[in-house]
Short mmCIF file of C-alpha atoms in Angstrom, two decimals:
data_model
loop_
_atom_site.label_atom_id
_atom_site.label_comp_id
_atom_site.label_asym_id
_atom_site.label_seq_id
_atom_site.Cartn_x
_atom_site.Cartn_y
_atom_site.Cartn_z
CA UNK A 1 94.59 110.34 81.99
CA UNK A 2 95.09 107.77 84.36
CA UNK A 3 95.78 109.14 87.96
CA UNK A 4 98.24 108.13 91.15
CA UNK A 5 97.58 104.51 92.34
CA UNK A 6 98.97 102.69 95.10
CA UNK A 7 99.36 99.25 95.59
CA UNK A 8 98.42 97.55 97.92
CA UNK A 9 95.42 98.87 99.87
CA UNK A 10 95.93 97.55 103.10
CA UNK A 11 98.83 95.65 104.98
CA UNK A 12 99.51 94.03 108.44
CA UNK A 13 103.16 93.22 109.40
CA UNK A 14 104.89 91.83 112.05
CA UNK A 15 107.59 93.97 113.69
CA UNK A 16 110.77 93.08 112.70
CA UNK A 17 109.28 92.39 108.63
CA UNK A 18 109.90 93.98 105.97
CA UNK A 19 107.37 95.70 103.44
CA UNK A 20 107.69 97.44 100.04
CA UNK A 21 104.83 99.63 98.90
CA UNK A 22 104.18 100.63 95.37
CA UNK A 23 102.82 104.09 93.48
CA UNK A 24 102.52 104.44 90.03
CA UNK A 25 102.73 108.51 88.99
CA UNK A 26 100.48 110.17 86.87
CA UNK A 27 100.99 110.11 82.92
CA UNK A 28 103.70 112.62 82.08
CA UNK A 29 104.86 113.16 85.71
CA UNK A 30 108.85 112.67 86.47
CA UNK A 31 108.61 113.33 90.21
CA UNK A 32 107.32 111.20 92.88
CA UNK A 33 107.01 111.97 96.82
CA UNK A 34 106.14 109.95 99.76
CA UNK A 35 104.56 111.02 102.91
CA UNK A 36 103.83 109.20 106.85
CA UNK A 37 100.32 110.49 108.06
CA UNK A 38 99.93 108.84 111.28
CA UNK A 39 96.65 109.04 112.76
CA UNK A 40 95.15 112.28 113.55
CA UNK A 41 98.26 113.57 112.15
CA UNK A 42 99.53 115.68 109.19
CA UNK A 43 101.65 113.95 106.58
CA UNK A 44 105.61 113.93 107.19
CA UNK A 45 107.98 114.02 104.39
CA UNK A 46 109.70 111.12 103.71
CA UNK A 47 111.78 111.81 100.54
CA UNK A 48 111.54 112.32 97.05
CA UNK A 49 112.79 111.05 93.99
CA UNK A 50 113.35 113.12 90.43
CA UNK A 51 114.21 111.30 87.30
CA UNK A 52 115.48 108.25 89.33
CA UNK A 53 117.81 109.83 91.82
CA UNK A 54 116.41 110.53 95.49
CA UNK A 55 116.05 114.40 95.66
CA UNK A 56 115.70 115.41 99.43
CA UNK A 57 115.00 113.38 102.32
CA UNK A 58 112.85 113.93 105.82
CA UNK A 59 113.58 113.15 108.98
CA UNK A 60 113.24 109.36 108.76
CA UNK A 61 115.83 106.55 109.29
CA UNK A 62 117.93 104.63 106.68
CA UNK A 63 115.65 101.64 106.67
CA UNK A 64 113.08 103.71 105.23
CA UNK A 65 114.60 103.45 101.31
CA UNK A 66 113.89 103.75 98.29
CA UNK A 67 113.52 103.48 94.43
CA UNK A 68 112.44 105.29 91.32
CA UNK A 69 111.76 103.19 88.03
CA UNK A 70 112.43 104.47 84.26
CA UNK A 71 108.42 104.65 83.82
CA UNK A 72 108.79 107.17 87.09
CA UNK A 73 106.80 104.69 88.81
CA UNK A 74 108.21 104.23 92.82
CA UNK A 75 108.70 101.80 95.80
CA UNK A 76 108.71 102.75 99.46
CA UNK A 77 110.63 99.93 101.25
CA UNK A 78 110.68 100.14 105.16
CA UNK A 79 113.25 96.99 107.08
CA UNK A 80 112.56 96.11 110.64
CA UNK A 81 109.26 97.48 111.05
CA UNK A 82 108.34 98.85 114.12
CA UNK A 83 105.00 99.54 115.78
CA UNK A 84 104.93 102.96 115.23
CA UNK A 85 105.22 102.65 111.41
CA UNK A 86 101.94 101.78 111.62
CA UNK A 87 100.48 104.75 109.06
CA UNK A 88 98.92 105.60 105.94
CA UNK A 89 101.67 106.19 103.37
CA UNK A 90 100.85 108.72 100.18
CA UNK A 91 102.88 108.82 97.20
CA UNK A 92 102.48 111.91 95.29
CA UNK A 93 103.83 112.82 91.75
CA UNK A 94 104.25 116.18 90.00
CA UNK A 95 105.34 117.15 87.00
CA UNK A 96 108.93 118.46 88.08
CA UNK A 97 110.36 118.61 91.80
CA UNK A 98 108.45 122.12 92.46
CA UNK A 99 104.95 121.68 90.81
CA UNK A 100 101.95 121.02 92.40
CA UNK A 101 101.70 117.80 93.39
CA UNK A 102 98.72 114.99 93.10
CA UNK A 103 98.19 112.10 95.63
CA UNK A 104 97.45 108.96 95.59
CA UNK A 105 94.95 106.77 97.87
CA UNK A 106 97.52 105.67 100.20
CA UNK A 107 98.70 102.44 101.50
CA UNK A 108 97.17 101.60 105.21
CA UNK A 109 100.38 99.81 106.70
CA UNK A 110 99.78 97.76 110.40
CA UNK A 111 102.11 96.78 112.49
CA UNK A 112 101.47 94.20 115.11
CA UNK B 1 112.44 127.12 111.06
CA UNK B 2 109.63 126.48 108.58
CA UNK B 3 106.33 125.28 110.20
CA UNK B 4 102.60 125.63 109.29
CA UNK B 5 100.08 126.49 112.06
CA UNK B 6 96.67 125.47 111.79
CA UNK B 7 95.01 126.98 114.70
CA UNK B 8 91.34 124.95 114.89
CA UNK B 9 91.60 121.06 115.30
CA UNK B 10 88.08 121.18 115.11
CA UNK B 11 85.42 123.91 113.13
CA UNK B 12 82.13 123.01 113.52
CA UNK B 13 79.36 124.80 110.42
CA UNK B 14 76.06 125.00 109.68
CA UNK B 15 75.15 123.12 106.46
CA UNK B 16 74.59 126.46 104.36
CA UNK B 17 77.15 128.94 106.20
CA UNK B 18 80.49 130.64 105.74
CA UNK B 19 83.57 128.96 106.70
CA UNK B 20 87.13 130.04 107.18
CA UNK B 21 89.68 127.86 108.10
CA UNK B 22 93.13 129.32 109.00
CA UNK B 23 96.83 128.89 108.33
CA UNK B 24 99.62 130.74 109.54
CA UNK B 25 103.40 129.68 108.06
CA UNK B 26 106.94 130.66 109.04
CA UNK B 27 109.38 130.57 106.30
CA UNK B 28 111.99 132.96 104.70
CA UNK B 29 111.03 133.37 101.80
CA UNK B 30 107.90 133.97 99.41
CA UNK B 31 106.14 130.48 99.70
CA UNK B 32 104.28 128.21 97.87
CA UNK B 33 101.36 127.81 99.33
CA UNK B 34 98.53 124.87 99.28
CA UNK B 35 95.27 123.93 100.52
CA UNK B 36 94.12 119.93 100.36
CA UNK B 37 91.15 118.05 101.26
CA UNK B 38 91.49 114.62 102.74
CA UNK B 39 87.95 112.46 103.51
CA UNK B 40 88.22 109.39 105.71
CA UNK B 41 90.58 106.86 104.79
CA UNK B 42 91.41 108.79 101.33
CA UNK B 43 94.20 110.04 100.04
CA UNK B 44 94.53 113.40 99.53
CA UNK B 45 92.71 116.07 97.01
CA UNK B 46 94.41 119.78 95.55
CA UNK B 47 92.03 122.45 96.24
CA UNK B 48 94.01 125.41 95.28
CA UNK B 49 97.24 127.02 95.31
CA UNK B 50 99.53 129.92 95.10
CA UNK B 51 102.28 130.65 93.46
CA UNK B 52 102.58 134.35 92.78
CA UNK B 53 99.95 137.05 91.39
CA UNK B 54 96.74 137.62 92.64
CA UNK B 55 96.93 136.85 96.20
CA UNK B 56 92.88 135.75 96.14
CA UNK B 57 93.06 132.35 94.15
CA UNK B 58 89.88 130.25 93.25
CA UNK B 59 89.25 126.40 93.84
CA UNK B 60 87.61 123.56 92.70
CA UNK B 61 84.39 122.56 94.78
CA UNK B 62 83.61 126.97 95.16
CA UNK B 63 86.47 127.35 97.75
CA UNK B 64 89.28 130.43 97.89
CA UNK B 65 91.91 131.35 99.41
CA UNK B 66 93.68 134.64 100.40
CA UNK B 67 97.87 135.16 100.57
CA UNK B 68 98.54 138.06 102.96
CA UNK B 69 101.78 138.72 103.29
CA UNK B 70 102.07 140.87 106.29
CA UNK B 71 100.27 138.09 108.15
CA UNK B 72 102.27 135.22 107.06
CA UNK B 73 98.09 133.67 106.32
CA UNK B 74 96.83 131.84 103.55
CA UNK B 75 93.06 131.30 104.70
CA UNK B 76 90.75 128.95 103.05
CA UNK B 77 87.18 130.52 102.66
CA UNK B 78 83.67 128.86 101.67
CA UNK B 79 80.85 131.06 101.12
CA UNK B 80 78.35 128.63 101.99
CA UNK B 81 79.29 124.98 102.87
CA UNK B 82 77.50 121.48 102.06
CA UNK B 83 76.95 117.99 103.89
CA UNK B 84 79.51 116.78 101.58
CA UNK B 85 82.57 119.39 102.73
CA UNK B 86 82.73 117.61 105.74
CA UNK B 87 86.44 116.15 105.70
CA UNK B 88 89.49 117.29 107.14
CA UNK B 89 91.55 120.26 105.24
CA UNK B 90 95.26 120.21 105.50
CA UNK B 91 97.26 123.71 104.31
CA UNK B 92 100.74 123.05 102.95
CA UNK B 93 103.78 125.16 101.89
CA UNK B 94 106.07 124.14 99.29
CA UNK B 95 109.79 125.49 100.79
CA UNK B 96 113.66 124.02 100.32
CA UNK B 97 114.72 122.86 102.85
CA UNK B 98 119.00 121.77 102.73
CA UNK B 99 118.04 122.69 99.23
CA UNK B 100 115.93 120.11 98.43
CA UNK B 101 112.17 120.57 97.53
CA UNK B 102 109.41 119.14 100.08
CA UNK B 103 105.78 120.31 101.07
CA UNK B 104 105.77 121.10 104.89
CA UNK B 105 102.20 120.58 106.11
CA UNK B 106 99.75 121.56 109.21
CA UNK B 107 98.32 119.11 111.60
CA UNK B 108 94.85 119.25 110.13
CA UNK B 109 91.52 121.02 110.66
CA UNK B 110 88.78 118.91 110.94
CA UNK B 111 85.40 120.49 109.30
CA UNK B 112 82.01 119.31 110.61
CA UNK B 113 78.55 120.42 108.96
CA UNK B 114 75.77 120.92 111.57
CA UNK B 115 72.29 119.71 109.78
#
């Protein structure tokens, strides 16, 4: 059983670029999540997405968007980055919008 | 509002004691509750959780946890810790919020094992 990836590892961006970040869920999961953790920090909710459709959404603006795939498989997309996007980003899938759910490594995203 | 207090930034162990780390959570209703492990620069690992039932719930890697109610706590406990538990813990409730699903986390407590 193949779990959570993320793709890619690391990133640097200028501000004002754009980035997408990718997370593949684990095998029979239908429910992906994605998270901020700046540093020193707990993770914030960004939003989630159930069976394609974005199911709830944190406190974050519309440039942070989204998308969910058929294979349940998920990009973050974030427009005119700013410094203080500068985080690790964690995708997390569960088996339905309530379950558990498992992370992946995370995506270290710079902004300079 | 819903919120999840983790009182120690810091907890500092001997390699062979106890440890407790606490969390306190405000929300209306009965939670679900979490505990997760996160080592530097890694993503983030289930230790246990709680859904309902037995309010003492086992772990992977010999950790529990206790649910008390009347406290609004779900402490994570260790009976005797190793090198290789050093790592921050993060304790999470599962709540709706505007009806929609999302795990509200704590800032962090950062575990160090004394030699």
């Amino acid at each position: 059983e193949t779990g959570v990836t993320q793709s890619p590892t690391h990133l640097i961006k200028t501000r004002g670029q754009q980035v997408t970040l990718r997370c593949s869920s684990q095998s029979g999961h239908n429910t992906v999540s994605w998270y901020q953790q700046a540093l020193g920090q707990g993770p914030q909710f960004i939003f989630q997405y159930y069976r394609e459709e974005e199911n709830g959404r944190g406190n974050f603006p519309p440039r942070f968007s989204g998308l969910q795939f058929p294979n349940y498989s998920s990009e973050l997309n974030v427009n005119a980055l700013e410094l203080d996007d500068s985080a690790l980003y964690l995708c997390a899938s569960s088996i339905d919008k309530t379950y558990e759910q498992y992370f992946g490594p995370g995506t270290r995203l710079t902004v300079t | 509002a819903q919120s999840v207090t983790q009182p120690d930034i810091h907890i500092t162990v001997s390699e062979g004691a106890s440890l407790e780390l606490r969390c306190n959570y405000s929300y209306g209703a009965t939670p679900y509750l979490f505990w997760y492990v996160q080592s530097p620069g890694q993503g983030l690992q289930l230790l246990l959780k709680y859904f309902s039932g037995d309010t003492l719930v086992q772990g992977i890697k010999g950790f529990e946890a206790e649910f008390k109610r009347s406290q609004s706590s779900f402490n994570l406990r260790k009976p005797s810790v190793h090198w290789s538990d050093a790592a921050e813990y993060f304790c999470a409730v599962g709540a709706y919020m505007d009806s929609n699903y999302q795990l509200i986390w704590g800032a962090g407590t950062k575990l160090i094992i004394k030699p």
